Coordinates of C-alpha atoms and ligand atoms in Angstrom, one line a residue:
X1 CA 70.1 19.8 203.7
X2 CA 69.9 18.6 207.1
X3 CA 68.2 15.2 208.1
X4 CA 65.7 14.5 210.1
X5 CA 67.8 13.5 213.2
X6 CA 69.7 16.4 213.0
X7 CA 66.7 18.8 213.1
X8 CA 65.6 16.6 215.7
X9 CA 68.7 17.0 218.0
X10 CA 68.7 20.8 217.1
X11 CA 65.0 21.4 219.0
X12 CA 63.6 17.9 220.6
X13 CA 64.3 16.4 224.3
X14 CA 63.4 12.9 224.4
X15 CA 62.0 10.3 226.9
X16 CA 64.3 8.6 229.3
X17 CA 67.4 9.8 227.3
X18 CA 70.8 11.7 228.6
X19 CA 70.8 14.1 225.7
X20 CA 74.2 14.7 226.1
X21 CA 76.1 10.9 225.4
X22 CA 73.3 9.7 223.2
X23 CA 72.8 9.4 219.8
X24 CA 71.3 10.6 217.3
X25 CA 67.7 9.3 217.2
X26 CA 66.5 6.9 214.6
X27 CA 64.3 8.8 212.3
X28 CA 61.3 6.3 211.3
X29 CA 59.3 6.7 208.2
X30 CA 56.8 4.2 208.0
X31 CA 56.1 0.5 209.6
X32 CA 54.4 -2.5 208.9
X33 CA 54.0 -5.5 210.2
X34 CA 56.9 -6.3 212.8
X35 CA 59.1 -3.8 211.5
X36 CA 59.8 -0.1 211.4
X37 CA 61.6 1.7 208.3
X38 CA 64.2 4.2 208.2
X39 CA 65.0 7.1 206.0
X40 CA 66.9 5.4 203.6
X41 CA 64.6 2.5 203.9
X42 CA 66.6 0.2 206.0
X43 CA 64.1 -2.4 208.1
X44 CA 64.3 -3.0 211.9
X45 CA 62.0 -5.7 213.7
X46 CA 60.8 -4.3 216.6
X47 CA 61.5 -6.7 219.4
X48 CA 60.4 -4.5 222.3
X49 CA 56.8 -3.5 220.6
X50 CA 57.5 0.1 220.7
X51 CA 57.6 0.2 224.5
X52 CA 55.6 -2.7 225.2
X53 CA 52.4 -0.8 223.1
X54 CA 52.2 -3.0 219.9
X55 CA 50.3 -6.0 219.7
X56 CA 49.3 -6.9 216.1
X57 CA 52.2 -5.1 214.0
X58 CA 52.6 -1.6 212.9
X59 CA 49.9 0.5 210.8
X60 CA 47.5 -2.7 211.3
X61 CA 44.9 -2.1 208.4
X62 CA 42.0 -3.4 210.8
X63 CA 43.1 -1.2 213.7
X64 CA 43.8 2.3 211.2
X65 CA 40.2 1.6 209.6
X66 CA 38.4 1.8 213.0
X67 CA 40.1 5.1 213.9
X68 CA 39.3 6.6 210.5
X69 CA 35.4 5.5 210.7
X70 CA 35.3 6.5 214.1
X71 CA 36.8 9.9 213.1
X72 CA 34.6 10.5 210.5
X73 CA 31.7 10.5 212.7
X74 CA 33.0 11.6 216.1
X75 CA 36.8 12.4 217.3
X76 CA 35.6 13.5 220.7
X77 CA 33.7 14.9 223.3
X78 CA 34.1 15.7 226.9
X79 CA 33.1 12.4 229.1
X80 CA 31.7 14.3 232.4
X81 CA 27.9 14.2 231.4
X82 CA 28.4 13.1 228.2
X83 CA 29.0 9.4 226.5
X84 CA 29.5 7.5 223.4
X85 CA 29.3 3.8 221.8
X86 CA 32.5 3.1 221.9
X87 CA 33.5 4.1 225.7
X88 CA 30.6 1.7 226.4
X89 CA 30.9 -1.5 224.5
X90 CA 34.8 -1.8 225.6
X91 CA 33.7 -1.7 229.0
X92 CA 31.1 -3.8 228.2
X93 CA 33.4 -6.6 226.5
X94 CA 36.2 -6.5 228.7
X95 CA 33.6 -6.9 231.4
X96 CA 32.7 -10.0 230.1
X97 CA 36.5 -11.1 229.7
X98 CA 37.3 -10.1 233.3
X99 CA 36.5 -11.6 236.9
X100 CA 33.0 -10.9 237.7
X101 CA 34.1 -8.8 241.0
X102 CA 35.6 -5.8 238.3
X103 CA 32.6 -4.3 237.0
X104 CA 33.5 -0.6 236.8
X105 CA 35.4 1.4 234.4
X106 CA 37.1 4.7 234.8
X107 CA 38.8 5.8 231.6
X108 CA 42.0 7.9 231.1
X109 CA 44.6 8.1 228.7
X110 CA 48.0 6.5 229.8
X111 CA 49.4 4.1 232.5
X112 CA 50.6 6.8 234.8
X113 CA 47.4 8.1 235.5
X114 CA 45.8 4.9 235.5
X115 CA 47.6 4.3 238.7
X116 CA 46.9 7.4 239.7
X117 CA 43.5 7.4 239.8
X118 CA 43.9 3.8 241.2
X119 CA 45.8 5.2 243.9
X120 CA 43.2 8.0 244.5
X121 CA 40.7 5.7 244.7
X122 CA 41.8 3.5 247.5
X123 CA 43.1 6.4 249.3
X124 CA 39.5 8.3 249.1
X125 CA 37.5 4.6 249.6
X126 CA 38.6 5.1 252.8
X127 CA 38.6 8.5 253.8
X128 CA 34.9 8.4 252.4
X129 CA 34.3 6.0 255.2
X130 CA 35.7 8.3 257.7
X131 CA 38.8 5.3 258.2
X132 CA 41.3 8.7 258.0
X133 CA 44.0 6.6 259.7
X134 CA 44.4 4.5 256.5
X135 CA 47.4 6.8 254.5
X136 CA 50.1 4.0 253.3
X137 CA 50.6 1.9 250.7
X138 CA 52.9 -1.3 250.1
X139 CA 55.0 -2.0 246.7
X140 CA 57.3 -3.8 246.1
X141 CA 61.3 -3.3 245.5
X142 CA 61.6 -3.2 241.6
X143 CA 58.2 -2.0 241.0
X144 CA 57.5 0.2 238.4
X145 CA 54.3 2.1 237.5
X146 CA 55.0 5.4 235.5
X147 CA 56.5 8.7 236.2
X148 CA 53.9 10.7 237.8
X149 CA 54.5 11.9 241.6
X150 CA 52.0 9.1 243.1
X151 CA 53.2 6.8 240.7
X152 CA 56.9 7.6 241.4
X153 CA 55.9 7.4 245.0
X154 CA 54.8 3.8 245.1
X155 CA 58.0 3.0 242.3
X156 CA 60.7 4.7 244.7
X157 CA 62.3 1.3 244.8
X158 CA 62.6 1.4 241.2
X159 CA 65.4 2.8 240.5
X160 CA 64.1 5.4 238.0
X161 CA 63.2 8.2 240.1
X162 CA 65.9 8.6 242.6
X163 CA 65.6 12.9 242.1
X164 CA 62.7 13.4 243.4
X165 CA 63.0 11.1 246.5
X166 CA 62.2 13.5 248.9
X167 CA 58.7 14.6 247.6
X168 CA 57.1 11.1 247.9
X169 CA 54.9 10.3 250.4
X170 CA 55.6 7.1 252.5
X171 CA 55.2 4.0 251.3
X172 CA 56.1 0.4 252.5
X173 CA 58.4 -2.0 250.0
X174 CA 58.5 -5.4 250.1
X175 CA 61.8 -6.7 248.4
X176 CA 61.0 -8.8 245.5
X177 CA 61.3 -12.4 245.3
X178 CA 62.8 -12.6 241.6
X179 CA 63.2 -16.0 239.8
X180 CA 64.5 -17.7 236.8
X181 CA 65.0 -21.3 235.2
X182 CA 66.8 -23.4 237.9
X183 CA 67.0 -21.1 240.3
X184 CA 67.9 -22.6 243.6
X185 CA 67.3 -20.2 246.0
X186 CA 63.7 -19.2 245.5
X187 CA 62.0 -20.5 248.6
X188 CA 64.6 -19.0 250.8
X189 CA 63.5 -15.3 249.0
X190 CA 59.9 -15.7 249.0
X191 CA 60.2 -16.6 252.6
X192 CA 62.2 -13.8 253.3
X193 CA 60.3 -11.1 251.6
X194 CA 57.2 -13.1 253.5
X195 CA 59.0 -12.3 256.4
X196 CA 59.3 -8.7 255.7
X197 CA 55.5 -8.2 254.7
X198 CA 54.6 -10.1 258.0
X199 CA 56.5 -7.3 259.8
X200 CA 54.9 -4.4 258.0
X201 CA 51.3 -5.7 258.9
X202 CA 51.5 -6.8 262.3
X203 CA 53.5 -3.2 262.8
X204 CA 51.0 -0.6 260.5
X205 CA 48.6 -3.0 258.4
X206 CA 45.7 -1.1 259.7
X207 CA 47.6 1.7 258.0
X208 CA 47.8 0.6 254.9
X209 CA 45.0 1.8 252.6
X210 CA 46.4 -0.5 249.1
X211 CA 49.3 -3.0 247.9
X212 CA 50.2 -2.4 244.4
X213 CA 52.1 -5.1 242.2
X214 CA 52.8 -5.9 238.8
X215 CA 51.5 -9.3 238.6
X216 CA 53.9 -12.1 237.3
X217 CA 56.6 -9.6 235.4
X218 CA 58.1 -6.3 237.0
X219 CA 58.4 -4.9 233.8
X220 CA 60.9 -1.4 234.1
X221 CA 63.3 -2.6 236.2
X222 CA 64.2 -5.8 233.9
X223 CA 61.6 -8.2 233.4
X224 CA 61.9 -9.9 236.8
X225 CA 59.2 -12.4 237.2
X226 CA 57.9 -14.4 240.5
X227 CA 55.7 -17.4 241.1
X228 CA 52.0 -16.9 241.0
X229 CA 51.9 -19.1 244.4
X230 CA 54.1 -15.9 245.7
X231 CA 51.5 -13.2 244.4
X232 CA 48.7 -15.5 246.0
X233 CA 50.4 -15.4 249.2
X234 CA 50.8 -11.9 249.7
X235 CA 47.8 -10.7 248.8
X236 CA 46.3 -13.8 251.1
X237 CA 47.7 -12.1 254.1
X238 CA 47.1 -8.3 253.3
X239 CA 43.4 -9.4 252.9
X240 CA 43.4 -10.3 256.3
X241 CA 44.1 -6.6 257.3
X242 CA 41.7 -5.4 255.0
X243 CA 43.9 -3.9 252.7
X244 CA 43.0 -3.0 249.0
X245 CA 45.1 -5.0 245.9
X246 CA 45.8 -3.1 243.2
X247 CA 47.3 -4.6 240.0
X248 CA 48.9 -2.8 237.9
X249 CA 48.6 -4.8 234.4
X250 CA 50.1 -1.9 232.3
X251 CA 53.3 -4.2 230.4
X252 CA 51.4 -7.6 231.6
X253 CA 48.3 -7.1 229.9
X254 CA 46.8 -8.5 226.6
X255 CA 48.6 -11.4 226.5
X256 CA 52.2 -10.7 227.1
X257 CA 52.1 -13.3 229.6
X258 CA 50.4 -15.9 227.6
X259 CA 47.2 -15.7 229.4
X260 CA 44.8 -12.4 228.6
X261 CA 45.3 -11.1 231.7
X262 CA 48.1 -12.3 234.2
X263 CA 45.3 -12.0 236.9
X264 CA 44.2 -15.2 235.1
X265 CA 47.7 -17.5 236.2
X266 CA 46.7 -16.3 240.1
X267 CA 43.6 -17.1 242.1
X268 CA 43.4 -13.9 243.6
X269 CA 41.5 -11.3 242.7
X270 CA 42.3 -7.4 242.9
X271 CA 40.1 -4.5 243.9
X272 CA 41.1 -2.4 241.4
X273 CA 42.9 -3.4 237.7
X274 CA 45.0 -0.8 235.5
X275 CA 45.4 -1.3 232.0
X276 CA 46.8 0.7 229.2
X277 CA 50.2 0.2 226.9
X278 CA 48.5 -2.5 224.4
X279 CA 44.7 -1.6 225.1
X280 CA 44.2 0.3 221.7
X281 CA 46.8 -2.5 220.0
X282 CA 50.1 0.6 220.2
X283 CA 47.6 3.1 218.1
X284 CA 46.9 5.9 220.3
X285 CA 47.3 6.5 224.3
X286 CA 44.1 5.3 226.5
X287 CA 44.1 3.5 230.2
X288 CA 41.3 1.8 232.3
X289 CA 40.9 1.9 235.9
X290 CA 38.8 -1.0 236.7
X291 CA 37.0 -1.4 240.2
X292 CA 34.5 -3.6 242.2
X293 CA 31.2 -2.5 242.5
X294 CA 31.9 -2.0 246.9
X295 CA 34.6 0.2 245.6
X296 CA 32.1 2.6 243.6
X297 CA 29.9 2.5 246.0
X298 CA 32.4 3.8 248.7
X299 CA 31.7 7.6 246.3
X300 CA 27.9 7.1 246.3
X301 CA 26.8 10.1 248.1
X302 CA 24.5 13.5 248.4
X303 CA 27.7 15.4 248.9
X304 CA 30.1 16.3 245.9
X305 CA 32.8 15.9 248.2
X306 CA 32.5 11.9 248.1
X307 CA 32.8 11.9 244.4
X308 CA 36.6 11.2 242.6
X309 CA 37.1 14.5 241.6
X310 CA 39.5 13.2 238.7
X311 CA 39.6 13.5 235.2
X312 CA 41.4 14.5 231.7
X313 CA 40.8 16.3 229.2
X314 CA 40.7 13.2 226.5
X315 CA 39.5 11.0 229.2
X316 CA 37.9 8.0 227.1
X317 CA 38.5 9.8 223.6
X318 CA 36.2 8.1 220.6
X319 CA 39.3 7.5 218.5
X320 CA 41.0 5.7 220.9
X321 CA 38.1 3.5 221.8
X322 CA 37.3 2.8 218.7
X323 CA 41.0 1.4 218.1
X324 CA 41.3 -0.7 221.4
X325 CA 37.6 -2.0 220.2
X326 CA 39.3 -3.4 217.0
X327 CA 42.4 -4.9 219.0
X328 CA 40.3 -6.8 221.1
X329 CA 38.4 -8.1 218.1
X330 CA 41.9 -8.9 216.5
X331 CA 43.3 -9.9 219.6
X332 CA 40.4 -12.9 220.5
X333 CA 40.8 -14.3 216.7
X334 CA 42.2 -17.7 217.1
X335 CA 44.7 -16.8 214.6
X336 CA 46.1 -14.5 217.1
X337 CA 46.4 -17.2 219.8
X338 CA 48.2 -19.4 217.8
X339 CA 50.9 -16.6 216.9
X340 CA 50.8 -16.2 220.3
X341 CA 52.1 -19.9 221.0
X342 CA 54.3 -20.1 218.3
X343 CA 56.2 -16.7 219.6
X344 CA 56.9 -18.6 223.2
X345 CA 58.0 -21.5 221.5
X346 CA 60.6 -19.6 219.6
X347 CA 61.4 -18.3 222.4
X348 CA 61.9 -21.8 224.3
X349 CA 64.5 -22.7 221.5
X350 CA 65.9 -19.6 221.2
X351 CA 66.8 -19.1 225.0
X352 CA 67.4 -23.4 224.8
X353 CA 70.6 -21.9 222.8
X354 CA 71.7 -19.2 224.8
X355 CA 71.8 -21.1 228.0
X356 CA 74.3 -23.8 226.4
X357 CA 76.9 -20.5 226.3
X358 CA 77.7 -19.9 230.0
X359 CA 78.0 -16.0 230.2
X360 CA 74.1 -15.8 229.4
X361 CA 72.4 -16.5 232.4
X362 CA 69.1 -16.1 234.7
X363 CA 67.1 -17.5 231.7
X364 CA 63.5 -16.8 231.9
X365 CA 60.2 -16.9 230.3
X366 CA 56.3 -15.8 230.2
X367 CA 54.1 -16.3 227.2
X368 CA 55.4 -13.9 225.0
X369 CA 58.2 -12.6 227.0
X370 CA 61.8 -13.8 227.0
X371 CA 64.6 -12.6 229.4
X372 CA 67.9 -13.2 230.5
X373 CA 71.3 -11.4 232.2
X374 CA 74.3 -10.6 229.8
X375 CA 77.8 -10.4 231.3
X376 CA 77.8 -7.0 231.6
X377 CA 76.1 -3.5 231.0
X378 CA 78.2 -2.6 228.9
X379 CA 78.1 -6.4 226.3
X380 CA 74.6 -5.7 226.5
X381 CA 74.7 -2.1 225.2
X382 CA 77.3 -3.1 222.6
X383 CA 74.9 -6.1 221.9
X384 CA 72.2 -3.5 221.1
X385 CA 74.5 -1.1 218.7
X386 CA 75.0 -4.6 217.2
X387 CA 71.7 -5.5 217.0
X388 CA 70.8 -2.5 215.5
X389 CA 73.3 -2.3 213.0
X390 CA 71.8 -6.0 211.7
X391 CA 67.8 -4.6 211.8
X392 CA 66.7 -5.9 215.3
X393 CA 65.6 -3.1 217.3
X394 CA 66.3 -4.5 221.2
X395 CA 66.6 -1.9 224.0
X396 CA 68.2 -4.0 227.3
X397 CA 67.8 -2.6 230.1
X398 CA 70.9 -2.1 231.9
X399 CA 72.4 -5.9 231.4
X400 CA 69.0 -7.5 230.9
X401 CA 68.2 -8.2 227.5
X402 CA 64.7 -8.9 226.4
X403 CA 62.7 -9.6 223.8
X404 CA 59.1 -9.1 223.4
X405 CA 57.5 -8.9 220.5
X406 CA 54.4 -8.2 218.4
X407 CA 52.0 -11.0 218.0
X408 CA 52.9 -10.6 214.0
X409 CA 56.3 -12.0 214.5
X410 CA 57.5 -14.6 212.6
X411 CA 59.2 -17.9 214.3
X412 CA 62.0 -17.3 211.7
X413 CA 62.7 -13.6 212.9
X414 CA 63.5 -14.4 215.9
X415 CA 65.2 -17.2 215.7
X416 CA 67.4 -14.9 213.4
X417 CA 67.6 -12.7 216.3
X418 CA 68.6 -15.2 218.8
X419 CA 71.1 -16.5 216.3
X420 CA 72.4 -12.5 216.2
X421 CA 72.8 -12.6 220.0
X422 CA 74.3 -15.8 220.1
X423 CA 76.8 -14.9 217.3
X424 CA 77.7 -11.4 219.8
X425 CA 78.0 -13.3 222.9
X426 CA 80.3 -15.9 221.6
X427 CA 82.6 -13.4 219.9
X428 CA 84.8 -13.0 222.3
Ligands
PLP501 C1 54.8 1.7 231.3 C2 54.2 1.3 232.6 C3 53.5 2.3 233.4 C4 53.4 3.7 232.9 O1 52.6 3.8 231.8 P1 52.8 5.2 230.9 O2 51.8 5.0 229.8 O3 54.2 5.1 230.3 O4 52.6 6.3 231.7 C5 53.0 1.9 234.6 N1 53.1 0.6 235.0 C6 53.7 -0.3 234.3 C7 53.8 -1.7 234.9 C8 54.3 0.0 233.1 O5 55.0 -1.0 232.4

């Protein structure tokens, strides 16, 4: 009989994967807690929470319950016209949680189409205001903010969408000014990306309708971090041309960075706020758009024209509501704050380690996230067969290796796992 991966090879195409060289894929029967089972049983902790979804563990009882009562009652209905209980009391919580300038929600269901409909919005803000000259946008080299075409657009520097290059419209990058434990020459690239922006307003700022960033940690494109002085800076100066700020808080949100938000680490504060990955705790797709109120009211008008004429089918689906509700309960126990800390001390000692072997280097960490450069692409992908082979599920991307992990992880496990990469790198 054939396995699972094998009937999966035979009739499945999988995400950001070169069916030809790779391998067979994992076939995953259950999970619990940090880990994920496979066919035969064996356990891998998942050090990259599923893609950056997973907050409290796998098949979290709290989290399954909620979607099951919720199901039993209500599983969906269209949200143009229509509402529910648990659409409103997110938005009602996280409003509470938030700056007191975001205080409107626009639901959708992943963190593509959050920045899409972010995007939309700024573009249309203006338009609606009859300021038609306003058509570009500013990101920054590195960014990354999902794989539809105005997503893609603003990510073009990313790395990930080279193919479709010429189909984008235009859009202004600011190299990124990425840093890392004694790094020496960070001034000297925040000045120089300064330098850059500077150039971009005085030349088209009145052009530019919205800057988009990922605040503190560019995810994708390998968990390059900046200052928050940096952040404060740029958005500082685009304000002074009246351009929008959009943060895109997809990987950063929900206390990756040790804070809730990373918005919380800066002083400034965006127009608009996109949020998905880790909103329903890894449980089922959902995304917020969150605005200011002089945002909204940019669509208030007589004519249907004025109004964001987006939406999805699933747009703010009870199920999924229900299970973000439930993560946010989980996730604002002190139990889970204190998990929170122990996982970036473990992280402190664990990278403490690494750094005394000279081939690791460009250490860095935020809250929950750890990060640093192995010698090569090609250590690093033998690092991750490796890994894998001893139950630690990593997934570097190209030589940066990672780790970041759900809020149920032991200090133990990963010191284990930092003892794993140490034993790899000192092999040789
Ligand atoms: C993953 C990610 C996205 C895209 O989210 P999807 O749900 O995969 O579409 C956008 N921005 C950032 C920063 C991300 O990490």
């Amino acid at each position: 009989m054939k396995t699972l991966s094998e009937r999966d090879k035979a009739i499945l195409w999988h995400p950001f994967t070169q069916e030809k060289t790779a391998d067979n894929p994992i076939a995953i029967q259950k999970g619990k807690g940090s880990y994920v089972y496979d066919e035969t049983g064996k356990a891998y902790l998942d050090l990259i929470s599923s893609w950056w979804v997973n907050l409290h563990g796998h098949a979290n009882p709290v989290i399954a319950n909620a979607i099951y009562e919720q199901a039993l009652s209500l599983e969906h209905v269209m949200f143009a016209g229509f509402t529910h209980a648990p659409a409103v009391t997110l938005c009602e919580r996280l409003k509470k949680i938030l700056p007191s300038a975001l205080t409107r929600f626009f639901y959708s269901d992943n963190g593509s189409t959050a920045v899409e409909i972010a995007l939309k919005m700024a573009y249309q803000y203006w338009r609606n205001q009859n300021e038609n000259e306003r058509t570009l946008f500013l990101s920054f080299e590195g960014g990354y903010h999902g794989d539809t075409f105005g997503a893609m657009a603003v990510g073009a520097k990313s790395g990930f969408h080279d193919a479709f290059q010429a189909l984008f419209f235009n859009v202004l990058s600011i190299p990124f000014p990425a840093t890392w434990d004694d790094d020496q020459a960070l001034e000297e690239k925040e000045s120089a990306s300064l330098a850059i922006l500077d150039r971009y307003l005085i030349e088209q700022g009145k052009h530019v309708a919205a800057i988009i960033l990922e605040p503190l940690v560019q995810g994708a494109s390998g968990m390059r971090m900046c200052r928050p002085s940096f952040i404060n800076e740029v958005i500082k100066r685009v304000r002074e041309y009246g351009i929008l700020v959009i943060y895109d808080e997809i990987m950063t949100g929900f206390y990756r960075t040790g804070t809730l938000f990373a918005l919380e680490q800066i002083q400034a504060v965006p127009d608009f706020l996109c949020l998905s990955k880790g909103i329903t705790g890894g449980f089922l797709p959902l995304a917020l758009t969150i605005t200011t109120s002089s945002v909204y009211e940019a669509f208030l008008a007589e004519d249907w024209k004025k109004a964001l004429a987006h939406g999805h089918s699933y747009t703010a689906n009870p199920l999924a509501c229900a299970a973000a509700n439930a993560s946010l309960t989980l996730l604002l126990q002190e139990g889970t704050q204190q998990a929170i800390q122990s996982i970036q001390q473990a992280h402190e000692i664990g990278l403490a380690t690494l750094k005394s072997n000279a081939k690791i280097t460009q250490t860095r960490l935020l809250g929950t996230i750890s990060a640093f450069e192995y010698p090569s692409v090609e250590e690093a992908r033998d690092l991750k067969a490796q890994c894998l082979s001893a139950g630690f599920l990593i997934r570097p991307l190209g030589k940066t290796v990672y780790l970041l992990p759900p809020y149920s992880t032991s200090s133990e496990a990963l010191n284990a796992t930092y003892e794993t990469i140490l034993s790899h790198v000192t092999r040789k």
